[in-house]
Amino acid sequence: MAEADRGLAPLTRALAARKDAIVAGWLSRTLESYPERNRRFLLQERDAFRNPAGHAFREALPALLDELLGAMDCARIEALLDGIVRIRAVQDFTAGQAVAFVFLLKKVIRDELRRPAHTAFFPSGGEDKGEGEGLAAVEGRIDEMALLAFDLFMRCRERVYEIKAAAAGRRTFLLDRMQARRP
Amino acid sequence: MAEEVAKPEDLAQVDYRPPAKDWRDPAVEFRKGVFCYSAAPKHLQYLGLPNPRPWHPSDADWKLPADWKRIILEGMKERLDRFRSFRLFMDICVRCGACADKCHFYIGSGDPKNMPVMRAELMRSVYRRYFTPAGRILGPLAGGRELTEDVIKEWFYYFYQCTECRRCSVFCPFGIDTAEVTMMGRELLNLVGCNINWILEPVANCQRTGNHLGIQPHAFKDAIDFLVDELAEITGVRVEAPINRKGAEILYVIPSAETFGTPHYYTLLGTLLLFHAIGLDYTLSAYASEGGNFGLFTSHEMMKRLNAKIYAEARRLGVKWILGGECGHMWRVVHQYMDTMNGPADFLEEPVSPVTGTRFPHARSTKMVHICEFTADLIHNGRLRLDPRRNDHWVATFHDSCNPARSMGLIEEPRFILRSVCRRFHEMPENTIKERTFCCGSGAGLGTDENFEMRMRGGFPRANAVKHVRDRFGVNLVACVCAIDKATLPPLLEYWVPGMHVAGVHELLGNALVVEGENERSTDLRGEPTGAAGASAGPQPEGARE
C-alpha cells in the first residue's frame, strides 16, 4: 500500500456505505454557488435536456465519489470533472469559485463522519491518529481532483480565447480564399 | 522588510455562495465577456438616432440625455397606446412560471433575471409604477419600481441578453410574446442612445449598401463571380448567376454572409447549382443583397426602413415573385411584418413554382417563399436527381432555427430535404427541436465577440442536445437554415462538442444533386472527399434510404 493511502481502506468502506448521503450533501453544497431561486430548478428538474447543468452535476458527482473511494482513474476523473468545469468556466465565477465544489467534498465527508452512525468506526469523527491517517489520504485524493479541475478550468479558458480568434477568420473566409487563388 | 503574511484562515476566503439579493435591486455588474459593447457614435449619426456619444457599458456615467427619464416614460406611453400587444403583455401575466425555466440563457447562466417572466418584470414594474393607478399610489406595494439610471443599465444588460427566440412564448398559457417585451425594451433604450455596435454597424451598412458588411455592388459581383468559378471547378458545371437582371421571373434574396463567410458560402454554392439544374429564371440583387434585418433588433421604424429594399428591388427589376434563402430572422420580418409595413405587394403575383406548377397560397400576400418550401416541392414532385450517397461522410442532425420554426412554422420542409439527400439523419430529443427548439444563444444581434461567454451560456442547452446525438448516433454535422446559426454554432460547438461541423441544408442538397454535364464528383462542395465510393460496398447505414 502506498504511503499516502495508509488507513484508507476502512474509511472508504465506511464512506461507500454512506455514499448517497455524501453525494446529496455535496450536490446541495455545490448548488449553493447558484442564486437561491435557481437552486430548486437545478436540483429538482430531472430532464437532462431541460436542465443540462443540474443533470451534469447529478451524473458526475456520484461517479467522482466512486473514483475517490475506488481506483482514482485519472482519465475517468478528468472526463467527469470536465462535464462540470466546462459549464462553470463560462458562468459568473472566478477561477477559485468555479473549482471550489471539489474542496466542498472535504467538509461534507467530515460532517458525515461526525454523524452518530459512524461513531462505532470513528469515535472521534476522524480526529484521532488512526482515523486521521485515512482521512488525510482521502483528502489528499480530493486535492488531486482539485488540481485536475484547475487544469481543466484553464484549458476551457484558453479554448474560449482560441475559438474567439478562429471565429474572426470565418468571417473573412472568401477574401482569404480569393487572395490565395488570385495572387 | 518582509510583507506581513496573512493567516491561513484569512487566505482561504473564496466565498462560493452568491450574496442574497432582492430582485428589485437593479444594480448589475458589467463583467468583461458577458455584455455587448456600445455603438460607435458615427453609426448613430449616420442613422439619425438620438444621443450619439462615446460611452461604454462599464462606465459609471452613461452620458444619458438630461431629460432621459421623461424620454423613456413618454416613449413607453406612446408604445402602450400604439401597440395593443405591448399593453396586454404588461397587464396579463399571472406569474404562473410556465416560461421560467424555458429560456436558454436562464438554463445556461442560472441568473434568475433571465427567467422570461422576470426579464419582462424588469419593465412591468416600471409600467406599474407610472402607468397603473395602484402603482402610482402604492408604488412598491403594488409591484412598482422607480425608474432610475440603474434600471436603464439593468434593462441594457438583460434586454441585450435575450435573443428574442420566442421559446418562452410557446409555453405561456396566455401567449405572451416575451420577445416583444425585449423589442420594446430595446426601442426605449434606443431613444436615449443605449444601443450596441454589433447591431447598429450592420444597420448603418444596410442603409447605405443594402447588406450588413457594407459590400458594394462591384464587390458583391466579384464574390458571386468567384463562387461561379469555384463551382465550375468542383462540379464541371458553369452556372449563370445573374445580378440585377430586369425581367427575371424570380428575385432571390440571400443572407449576405453567403457571399463571404463559411460555412454559409457552401449553401450558396448548393443553391446556385440547384437553380442551374432546374433552369430557374431568377436574379440576385446587389441592393437587396441581404435578407437579414437588424432593424428588427433596433426599432419598428428601423426594421421597416431596412426591409423596404426587398419590395423596391422586386418592383424595379420587374419580377413576379420573391424567393428567400436560408436566413433566420429575415423570416420573422417577412412573415409577420413585411406585408403590413411595406406592402401590399400588389405589383407581384402569387408565387407559383415554374417547375412543378405548385402554388404557394400561404405566400399570396407577401409574395415571398422560403427556399426550403420551394426545394421540398421539387423533391416531392420528383424533379431532382439525387444521390444521397455523396453525403455518406456526414451523419446529420437538424437544428431548427428559432425564427423559421417558431415564427413561420417551417418544420417539416428542411427535414424532408435532409432525409432525401442524406442517408444518415438523426433527430435531437423532441423537447429541443421544432417549436421547442433551443436557440443558438447568439441571435437578435448578440453574435459578437465581446460577449462570448454569455453566448456559450445561452447556447449550452442546444449544444447539450447535439452532444447527446453525437454520443448516441455518431452525428458529426448539424444542419440548419439560418445565417446567424452558421456563424455562431461553429464556435459554440467547438467549445461544448469539439469536432462537430455545421452546414446549410442546401449545401447538402448541392452535394447530392446530380446535374447534367457534371464531372464524376469525388469531393463535396467543400472539396472534401465524399463517402460515396466506400458506402455502396459497406453495410447500409442506419435509416438509409435511396
XYZ file of C-alpha atoms in Angstrom:
729
model
C 0.000 0.000 0.000
C 1.306 3.414 -0.889
C 2.376 5.604 1.991
C -0.281 8.155 1.109
C -3.039 5.569 1.232
C -2.338 4.365 4.791
C -5.572 3.852 6.735
C -7.621 4.387 3.606
C -9.463 1.096 3.276
C -11.597 1.134 6.432
C -12.561 4.722 5.826
C -13.515 4.241 2.177
C -15.657 1.239 3.166
C -17.461 3.334 5.722
C -17.878 6.228 3.307
C -19.054 3.953 0.497
C -21.821 2.721 2.774
C -22.965 6.326 3.166
C -22.463 7.267 -0.465
C -25.985 8.535 -1.124
C -25.921 10.873 1.837
C -22.476 12.190 0.913
C -23.462 12.802 -2.710
C -26.653 14.568 -1.602
C -24.656 16.784 0.745
C -22.029 17.502 -1.892
C -24.643 18.326 -4.530
C -26.533 20.596 -2.210
C -23.390 22.478 -1.177
C -22.237 22.747 -4.786
C -25.565 24.219 -5.820
C -25.243 26.836 -3.095
C -22.940 28.608 -5.533
C -26.010 29.485 -7.624
C -28.652 32.079 -6.723
C -31.258 30.760 -4.360
C -34.092 30.979 -6.910
C -32.090 28.831 -9.303
C -31.197 26.027 -6.888
C -34.542 24.290 -6.739
C -34.689 24.068 -10.518
C -31.137 22.708 -10.747
C -31.920 20.144 -8.087
C -35.413 19.041 -8.996
C -35.799 19.174 -12.772
C -34.737 15.683 -13.852
C -34.918 16.081 -17.637
C -31.362 16.103 -18.990
C -32.280 18.470 -21.818
C -34.401 20.916 -19.868
C -31.826 21.104 -17.110
C -28.437 20.193 -18.572
C -26.408 21.804 -15.787
C -28.318 20.079 -12.986
C -28.079 16.847 -14.921
C -24.319 17.243 -15.300
C -23.902 17.628 -11.542
C -26.191 14.712 -10.787
C -24.311 12.448 -13.178
C -20.773 13.471 -12.343
C -20.717 13.839 -8.560
C -21.643 10.228 -7.632
C -19.190 8.899 -10.213
C -16.450 11.171 -8.882
C -17.105 9.888 -5.390
C -16.819 6.321 -6.699
C -13.418 7.191 -8.128
C -12.369 8.853 -4.903
C -13.256 5.777 -2.895
C -12.022 3.413 -5.585
C -9.441 3.354 -8.331
C -8.784 7.098 -8.761
C -8.511 6.623 -12.524
C -7.136 9.893 -13.786
C -8.669 9.744 -17.265
C -12.115 8.936 -15.939
C -11.912 11.639 -13.294
C -10.874 14.165 -15.902
C -13.826 13.296 -18.118
C -16.224 13.548 -15.189
C -14.810 16.830 -13.940
C -14.901 18.201 -17.460
C -18.680 17.827 -17.543
C -18.919 20.276 -14.656
C -15.911 22.546 -15.095
C -16.729 23.303 -18.732
C -20.038 24.756 -17.581
C -18.640 26.711 -14.660
C -15.745 28.097 -16.716
C -18.182 30.308 -18.663
C -20.537 31.154 -15.811
C -20.255 34.070 -13.398
C -17.456 32.585 -11.311
C -13.875 33.438 -10.543
C -11.376 30.606 -11.073
C -11.482 29.790 -7.368
C -15.261 29.781 -7.207
C -15.502 27.641 -10.320
C -13.497 24.759 -8.858
C -14.449 25.254 -5.200
C -17.028 22.485 -5.488
C -14.236 19.884 -5.325
C -12.985 21.158 -1.970
C -16.519 21.213 -0.582
C -16.380 17.436 -0.530
C -13.892 17.562 2.352
C -16.361 19.371 4.543
C -19.190 17.046 3.515
C -17.114 13.978 4.392
C -16.002 15.380 7.746
C -19.595 16.273 8.587
C -20.658 12.785 7.630
C -18.019 11.199 9.862
C -19.313 13.155 12.810
C -22.741 11.587 12.485
C -23.799 9.027 15.102
C -23.854 6.262 12.501
C -20.054 6.394 12.333
C -19.209 6.597 15.989
C -18.559 2.872 16.119
C -15.827 3.151 13.457
C -14.731 6.675 14.060
C -15.480 7.704 17.592
C -13.631 10.958 17.180
C -15.071 11.791 13.726
C -11.675 11.403 12.102
C -9.729 13.472 14.612
C -7.652 10.660 16.168
C -4.384 9.436 14.688
C -5.580 6.129 13.196
C -8.671 7.685 11.755
C -6.731 10.784 10.825
C -4.399 8.879 8.503
C -7.318 7.555 6.486
C -8.919 10.948 6.347
C -5.673 12.594 5.274
C -5.421 10.048 2.458
C -8.966 10.768 1.267
C -8.386 14.500 1.455
C -5.151 14.086 -0.446
C -7.133 12.455 -3.214
C -9.608 15.315 -3.157
C -6.695 17.730 -3.570
C -5.544 15.763 -6.611
C -9.023 16.097 -8.071
C -8.967 19.811 -7.386
C -5.669 20.173 -9.246
C -7.161 18.379 -12.218
C -10.165 20.697 -12.031
C -7.827 23.721 -12.122
C -6.092 22.325 -15.193
C -9.432 21.768 -16.898
C -10.619 25.233 -15.975
C -7.521 26.768 -17.536
C -7.903 24.640 -20.642
C -11.509 25.820 -21.017
C -10.495 29.456 -20.668
C -7.725 29.030 -23.224
C -10.220 27.369 -25.553
C -12.518 30.356 -25.246
C -9.797 32.688 -26.500
C -8.655 30.339 -29.251
C -12.201 29.913 -30.509
C -12.801 33.654 -30.465
C -9.701 34.183 -32.578
C -10.673 31.440 -35.030
C -14.200 32.860 -35.429
C -12.763 36.059 -36.890
C -11.210 34.017 -39.703
C -14.554 32.552 -40.716
C -15.895 35.994 -41.462
C -13.164 36.753 -43.950
C -13.288 33.296 -45.463
C -13.983 34.337 -49.022
C -11.484 37.200 -49.030
C -8.750 34.848 -47.833
C -9.785 32.288 -50.408
C -9.773 34.842 -53.198
C -6.390 36.110 -52.109
C -4.981 32.604 -52.087
C -6.302 31.779 -55.546
C -5.849 35.093 -57.322
C -2.328 36.198 -56.466
C 11.094 44.346 5.359
C 9.064 41.249 4.663
C 5.386 41.728 3.989
C 3.070 40.617 6.689
C 1.811 37.160 5.871
C -1.883 36.552 6.229
C -3.062 33.759 8.471
C -4.087 30.606 6.671
C -7.739 31.030 7.607
C -7.694 34.518 6.121
C -6.168 33.274 2.892
C -8.935 30.793 2.219
C -11.703 33.296 1.687
C -13.161 32.087 -1.586
C -16.849 32.559 -0.965
C -18.551 30.341 -3.437
C -22.051 31.434 -2.463
C -23.660 34.406 -4.206
C -24.946 37.154 -1.942
C -28.674 37.061 -1.273
C -30.250 39.837 -3.321
C -33.708 41.307 -3.797
C -34.682 41.131 -7.448
C -35.938 44.699 -7.284
C -32.386 45.909 -6.795
C -31.393 46.910 -10.340
C -27.620 47.039 -9.830
C -25.744 44.808 -12.286
C -22.065 44.110 -12.659
C -20.757 44.600 -16.177
C -18.212 41.815 -16.137
C -15.979 41.515 -19.194
C -17.066 38.733 -21.519
C -20.782 38.854 -20.839
C -22.047 42.143 -22.257
C -22.022 43.826 -25.645
C -20.087 46.994 -26.430
C -21.833 50.274 -27.102
C -22.439 51.524 -30.626
C -19.913 53.919 -32.131
C -21.374 57.466 -32.357
C -20.760 57.635 -36.130
C -23.368 54.934 -36.737
C -25.981 56.742 -34.653
C -25.186 59.955 -36.509
C -25.474 58.268 -39.881
C -28.833 56.776 -38.949
C -30.132 59.925 -37.260
C -30.518 58.205 -33.902
C -30.555 60.205 -30.660
C -27.675 60.846 -28.262
C -24.593 59.811 -30.242
C -21.569 59.938 -27.914
C -18.605 57.832 -26.926
C -19.519 55.720 -23.884
C -19.026 52.243 -22.554
C -21.371 49.999 -20.554
C -18.779 49.550 -17.807
C -18.536 53.368 -17.317
C -20.248 54.786 -14.244
C -21.660 57.675 -16.273
C -23.563 56.622 -19.375
C -23.993 60.224 -20.527
C -27.742 59.931 -20.836
C -29.604 62.999 -22.058
C -30.597 65.371 -19.242
C -34.288 64.551 -19.621
C -33.759 60.816 -20.136
C -36.495 59.869 -17.678
C -39.118 61.925 -19.477
C -37.989 60.458 -22.824
C -38.305 56.878 -21.576
C -41.679 57.385 -19.912
C -43.122 59.260 -22.885
C -41.715 56.604 -25.191
C -43.348 53.949 -23.076
C -46.677 55.743 -23.101
C -46.550 56.187 -26.854
C -45.867 52.485 -27.354
C -48.501 51.379 -24.866
C -51.035 53.397 -26.848
C -49.716 52.293 -30.227
C -49.175 48.570 -29.660
C -52.089 46.805 -28.031
C -49.907 43.711 -27.649
C -47.417 45.654 -25.521
C -50.098 46.895 -23.105
C -51.596 43.415 -22.964
C -48.237 41.806 -22.226
C -47.652 44.352 -19.468
C -51.031 43.618 -17.891
C -51.909 39.967 -18.229
C -49.004 37.944 -16.828
C -50.119 35.989 -13.757
C -46.567 34.817 -12.954
C -47.502 31.155 -13.277
C -43.859 30.370 -14.011
C -44.504 28.226 -17.092
C -41.877 30.217 -19.007
C -39.404 30.472 -16.146
C -37.145 27.538 -16.935
C -37.587 27.602 -20.719
C -35.057 30.301 -21.550
C -31.693 29.067 -22.767
C -29.978 31.975 -21.020
C -31.598 31.077 -17.731
C -30.738 27.404 -18.142
C -27.159 28.208 -19.094
C -26.442 31.066 -16.699
C -28.601 30.273 -13.672
C -29.324 34.008 -13.384
C -32.938 34.366 -12.166
C -33.364 37.632 -14.070
C -33.028 35.589 -17.238
C -36.295 33.842 -16.483
C -38.542 35.340 -19.164
C -41.147 36.289 -16.570
C -38.506 38.077 -14.556
C -36.912 39.784 -17.535
C -40.319 41.156 -18.502
C -40.916 42.085 -14.872
C -37.975 44.487 -15.080
C -40.150 46.549 -17.391
C -43.549 45.640 -15.921
C -42.509 47.015 -12.550
C -41.803 50.389 -14.163
C -45.074 50.148 -16.105
C -46.967 49.545 -12.859
C -45.294 52.421 -11.056
C -46.015 55.005 -13.733
C -48.976 53.737 -15.727
C -51.366 51.999 -13.313
C -53.419 53.758 -10.615
C -52.424 51.239 -7.926
C -48.747 51.574 -8.737
C -48.855 55.371 -8.808
C -50.335 55.451 -5.311
C -48.829 52.398 -3.641
C -45.529 52.141 -5.512
C -43.573 49.057 -4.386
C -46.602 47.633 -2.575
C -48.322 47.323 -5.942
C -45.208 45.836 -7.550
C -43.952 49.140 -8.890
C -40.316 50.233 -9.214
C -38.853 53.685 -9.615
C -37.229 54.345 -12.961
C -33.613 55.177 -12.170
C -30.391 55.196 -14.158
C -29.581 51.836 -12.625
C -32.816 50.486 -14.113
C -31.682 51.689 -17.543
C -28.400 49.838 -17.054
C -30.237 46.764 -15.894
C -32.529 46.881 -18.941
C -29.498 47.221 -21.191
C -27.840 44.267 -19.508
C -30.826 41.927 -19.712
C -32.576 43.068 -22.905
C -29.280 42.535 -24.717
C -29.145 39.104 -23.127
C -32.357 37.921 -24.760
C -32.148 36.571 -28.296
C -35.846 37.186 -28.995
C -36.058 33.489 -29.838
C -39.645 33.182 -28.509
C -39.184 29.756 -26.947
C -40.759 31.013 -23.739
C -43.837 32.203 -25.598
C -44.519 28.619 -26.744
C -45.101 27.665 -23.122
C -47.027 30.759 -21.968
C -50.703 29.872 -21.415
C -51.604 33.492 -22.255
C -49.450 33.626 -25.343
C -47.307 36.457 -24.041
C -44.515 37.048 -26.501
C -41.594 37.978 -24.291
C -39.533 38.717 -27.391
C -41.842 41.665 -27.978
C -41.173 42.919 -24.471
C -37.455 42.760 -25.282
C -38.121 44.563 -28.557
C -39.920 47.325 -26.679
C -37.105 47.460 -24.149
C -34.557 47.924 -26.901
C -36.692 50.559 -28.636
C -36.846 52.551 -25.415
C -33.112 52.162 -24.816
C -32.500 53.424 -28.344
C -34.431 56.596 -27.502
C -31.692 57.568 -25.052
C -28.810 56.252 -27.154
C -28.157 52.970 -25.324
C -27.505 50.565 -28.147
C -24.815 48.111 -29.220
C -22.305 48.265 -32.020
C -22.847 44.763 -33.325
C -26.394 45.799 -34.230
C -26.009 49.403 -35.275
C -22.999 48.973 -37.520
C -24.803 46.409 -39.711
C -27.905 48.603 -39.616
C -25.914 51.599 -40.857
C -24.223 49.454 -43.510
C -27.567 48.058 -44.630
C -28.980 51.513 -45.017
C -26.022 52.510 -47.197
C -25.349 49.437 -49.331
C -28.169 47.045 -48.503
C -26.116 44.498 -46.582
C -24.514 44.045 -43.182
C -20.861 44.406 -44.110
C -21.379 47.331 -46.435
C -20.430 45.302 -49.512
C -20.816 47.476 -52.577
C -22.238 46.219 -55.882
C -18.882 45.624 -57.586
C -17.587 43.615 -54.613
C -20.833 41.672 -54.457
C -20.457 40.805 -58.138
C -16.821 39.881 -57.643
C -17.773 37.427 -54.873
C -20.536 35.864 -56.967
C -18.199 35.535 -59.986
C -15.575 33.849 -57.830
C -18.200 31.491 -56.489
C -19.329 30.575 -60.008
C -15.704 29.792 -60.951
C -15.248 27.588 -57.897
C -18.497 25.770 -58.556
C -17.315 25.069 -62.091
C -14.072 23.647 -60.764
C -15.796 21.361 -58.296
C -18.652 20.147 -60.478
C -17.576 20.843 -64.042
C -20.778 22.830 -64.484
C -20.697 26.561 -65.148
C -23.809 28.176 -63.781
C -25.321 31.570 -64.534
C -25.687 33.835 -61.514
C -27.419 36.954 -62.796
C -27.367 40.126 -60.726
C -29.863 42.980 -61.190
C -31.309 41.324 -64.317
C -34.547 43.077 -65.206
C -37.455 40.927 -66.308
C -36.393 37.784 -64.421
C -39.295 35.775 -63.051
C -37.957 35.485 -59.505
C -35.860 37.670 -57.209
C -33.669 35.574 -54.918
C -32.777 37.235 -51.597
C -29.965 35.718 -49.548
C -28.320 36.472 -46.239
C -25.188 38.322 -47.374
C -22.939 36.071 -45.291
C -23.306 33.511 -48.079
C -21.064 35.722 -50.175
C -18.205 35.990 -47.690
C -18.410 33.634 -44.689
C -18.006 29.966 -44.052
C -19.887 27.629 -43.911
C -22.549 29.928 -45.441
C -20.675 30.070 -48.728
C -21.268 26.388 -49.470
C -25.009 26.887 -49.036
C -24.963 29.404 -51.863
C -22.886 27.020 -54.000
C -25.554 24.375 -53.491
C -28.417 26.763 -54.171
C -26.943 28.140 -57.397
C -26.296 24.598 -58.589
C -29.952 23.786 -57.867
C -31.169 26.821 -59.823
C -28.994 25.747 -62.728
C -30.290 22.175 -62.592
C -33.930 23.280 -62.869
C -33.248 26.168 -65.244
C -34.746 28.770 -62.950
C -35.357 32.226 -64.388
C -34.111 34.319 -61.464
C -31.902 37.184 -60.466
C -29.959 38.305 -57.429
C -29.984 41.963 -56.461
C -26.888 43.908 -55.494
C -29.001 46.138 -53.217
C -31.497 43.614 -51.845
C -28.305 41.703 -51.131
C -29.217 40.986 -47.536
C -32.234 39.227 -46.133
C -31.091 39.862 -42.584
C -32.616 42.884 -40.944
C -31.019 44.098 -37.728
C -33.649 46.809 -37.681
C -35.796 44.125 -36.031
C -33.428 44.385 -33.074
C -33.486 48.183 -33.029
C -36.979 49.559 -33.592
C -40.076 49.073 -35.715
C -39.175 52.120 -37.756
C -35.678 50.828 -38.474
C -36.968 47.391 -39.401
C -39.375 48.942 -41.879
C -36.662 51.180 -43.315
C -34.263 48.297 -43.954
C -36.928 45.908 -45.204
C -38.204 48.325 -47.854
C -35.413 47.398 -50.281
C -36.868 43.942 -50.934
C -40.137 45.108 -52.464
C -38.395 48.118 -54.023
C -35.947 45.883 -55.860
C -38.691 43.421 -56.816
C -40.592 46.320 -58.380
C -37.532 47.834 -60.084
C -36.447 44.511 -61.556
C -39.999 43.628 -62.599
C -40.015 40.124 -61.147
C -43.183 38.115 -60.490
C -42.382 36.906 -57.005
C -39.599 36.557 -54.434
C -37.685 33.573 -53.155
C -35.777 33.876 -49.884
C -32.707 31.975 -48.742
C -31.528 30.260 -45.582
C -31.845 33.173 -43.209
C -33.383 33.161 -39.749
C -34.816 36.428 -38.500
C -35.436 37.615 -42.070
C -38.367 35.230 -41.992
C -39.831 36.732 -38.885
C -39.762 40.105 -40.605
C -41.114 38.707 -43.872
C -43.762 36.534 -42.336
C -45.047 38.817 -39.618
C -44.283 42.383 -40.580
C -43.289 42.960 -44.213
C -46.765 42.778 -45.661
C -48.231 45.435 -43.410
C -45.037 47.513 -43.126
C -44.092 47.857 -46.758
C -46.910 46.116 -48.628
C -49.238 45.471 -50.178
C -47.059 43.970 -52.882
C -49.910 44.108 -55.370
C -47.459 44.580 -58.228
C -46.270 40.981 -57.708
C -48.058 37.690 -58.413
C -48.979 34.824 -56.137
C -45.907 32.591 -56.201
C -46.131 29.532 -58.456
C -43.244 27.130 -58.952
C -42.301 27.382 -62.628
C -41.024 23.786 -62.484
C -43.866 21.935 -60.800
C -46.763 24.373 -61.160
C -47.334 24.227 -57.393
C -48.979 27.338 -55.994
C -47.827 28.724 -52.667
C -51.068 30.183 -51.327
C -49.615 30.891 -47.879
C -47.420 33.486 -49.595
C -50.327 35.002 -51.522
C -49.973 38.220 -49.580
C -46.217 38.569 -49.008
C -45.306 37.034 -52.402
C -42.222 35.557 -50.808
C -41.443 31.834 -50.494
C -38.768 30.089 -48.411
C -36.148 28.195 -50.391
C -36.852 25.042 -48.339
C -40.542 25.162 -49.278
C -39.551 25.568 -52.906
C -36.978 22.754 -52.874
C -39.125 20.335 -50.869
C -41.816 20.762 -53.522
C -39.287 19.971 -56.272
C -38.219 16.780 -54.494
C -41.799 15.822 -53.677
C -42.658 16.066 -57.375
C -39.614 14.039 -58.372
C -37.960 16.860 -60.296
C -34.482 16.411 -58.864
C -31.991 13.604 -59.373
C -30.343 12.987 -56.051
C -27.524 10.719 -54.990
C -27.612 10.807 -51.177
C -24.546 8.543 -51.005
C -22.487 11.625 -51.712
C -23.326 12.741 -48.193
C -22.341 9.469 -46.592
C -19.428 11.128 -44.853
C -21.985 13.040 -42.815
C -24.202 11.802 -40.025
C -26.567 14.737 -39.780
C -28.994 16.238 -37.341
C -31.147 19.314 -37.842
C -31.156 22.380 -35.635
C -34.422 24.262 -36.070
C -33.546 27.922 -36.272
C -35.825 29.875 -33.943
C -37.468 32.242 -36.361
C -38.245 29.848 -39.236
C -39.529 27.267 -36.738
C -41.489 29.439 -34.351
C -42.331 32.497 -36.414
C -43.280 30.848 -39.702
C -43.805 27.172 -38.851
C -41.089 25.863 -41.153
C -40.683 22.455 -39.517
C -41.038 19.601 -41.989
C -39.664 21.003 -45.243
C -35.979 21.121 -44.240
C -36.284 17.664 -42.693
C -37.859 16.300 -45.872
C -34.973 17.709 -47.898
C -32.362 16.366 -45.482
C -33.850 12.881 -45.458
C -33.837 12.933 -49.250
C -30.209 13.987 -49.615
C -28.568 12.376 -46.616
C -28.817 8.711 -45.679
C -27.896 9.131 -42.064
C -30.096 11.614 -40.269
C -30.995 11.611 -36.574
C -33.225 13.958 -34.640
C -32.186 15.565 -31.400
C -34.537 14.975 -28.422
C -38.084 16.106 -29.082
C -38.162 18.826 -26.436
C -35.167 20.561 -28.033
C -36.371 20.756 -31.646
C -39.229 22.028 -33.821
C -41.366 24.620 -31.999
C -39.417 23.904 -28.820
C -36.026 24.314 -30.435
C -33.245 25.781 -28.328
C -31.673 28.948 -29.652
C -28.017 29.086 -30.726
C -27.661 31.725 -27.996
C -26.365 34.416 -30.335
C -29.388 35.693 -32.267
C -31.037 39.115 -32.165
C -27.738 40.907 -32.677
C -25.793 39.220 -29.889
C -23.411 37.178 -32.052
C -20.435 39.389 -31.316
C -17.055 38.524 -29.820
C -17.052 40.560 -26.637
C -19.974 38.718 -25.009
C -18.599 35.314 -25.950
C -19.066 33.789 -22.510
C -22.696 34.819 -22.406
C -23.150 33.195 -25.813
C -21.593 29.988 -24.516
C -24.091 30.016 -21.647
C -27.044 30.736 -23.911
C -26.088 28.052 -26.395
C -25.409 25.400 -23.774
C -28.845 23.698 -23.910
C -28.595 23.434 -27.701
C -25.045 22.103 -27.557
C -26.064 19.638 -24.871
C -28.654 18.102 -27.221
C -26.091 17.986 -30.043
C -23.693 16.174 -27.731
C -26.393 13.628 -26.997
C -26.878 12.703 -30.669
C -23.135 12.652 -31.233
C -22.651 10.173 -28.393
C -25.697 8.102 -29.303
C -25.699 8.072 -33.111
C -22.273 9.358 -34.095
C -23.698 12.581 -35.508
C -20.922 14.759 -36.931
C -22.895 17.508 -38.663
C -25.520 19.996 -37.555
C -27.585 21.234 -40.488
C -29.509 24.483 -40.144
C -31.233 27.200 -42.172
C -30.038 30.417 -40.563
C -27.010 32.581 -41.307
C -26.543 33.533 -37.647
C -26.575 29.845 -36.759
C -23.937 29.149 -39.364
C -21.764 31.894 -37.901
C -22.288 31.102 -34.238
C -22.888 27.363 -33.962
C -19.317 26.503 -35.049
C -17.672 28.369 -32.124
C -20.413 27.233 -29.758
C -19.917 23.606 -30.678
C -16.145 23.942 -30.707
C -16.455 24.774 -27.031
C -19.121 22.280 -25.980
C -18.894 19.481 -28.564
C -15.489 19.690 -30.255
C -15.219 18.209 -33.735
C -18.804 18.946 -34.774
C -19.442 20.517 -38.188
C -22.180 22.897 -39.317
C -23.770 23.159 -42.760
C -26.733 24.634 -44.576
C -29.470 22.351 -45.873
C -28.789 23.455 -49.454
C -25.116 22.637 -49.124
C -26.082 19.010 -48.522
C -28.595 19.238 -51.329
C -25.857 20.559 -53.616
C -23.636 17.619 -52.687
C -26.339 15.103 -53.596
C -27.723 16.882 -56.655
C -26.968 15.117 -59.933
C -26.600 17.755 -62.638
C -26.426 17.156 -66.345
C -22.901 17.534 -67.696
C -21.199 17.335 -64.332
C -17.870 15.662 -63.622
C -17.802 12.486 -61.651
C -17.729 14.074 -58.230
C -15.107 12.797 -55.861
C -15.465 15.662 -53.407
C -18.315 17.519 -51.799
C -18.799 21.260 -52.252
C -16.175 21.866 -49.561
C -13.604 19.944 -51.576
C -13.639 17.109 -49.036
C -13.772 13.508 -50.284
C -17.313 12.178 -50.228
C -18.300 8.851 -48.715
C -19.984 7.748 -51.958
C -17.332 5.320 -53.182
C -16.955 3.341 -49.982
C -20.577 3.443 -48.942
C -22.029 1.233 -51.647
C -19.678 -1.617 -50.720
C -20.245 -1.419 -46.976
C -23.347 -2.135 -44.926
C -26.276 0.228 -45.293
C -26.154 2.879 -42.609
C -28.985 3.001 -40.102
C -32.069 4.702 -41.518
C -30.658 4.501 -45.035
C -32.843 5.373 -47.952
C -32.206 5.717 -51.618
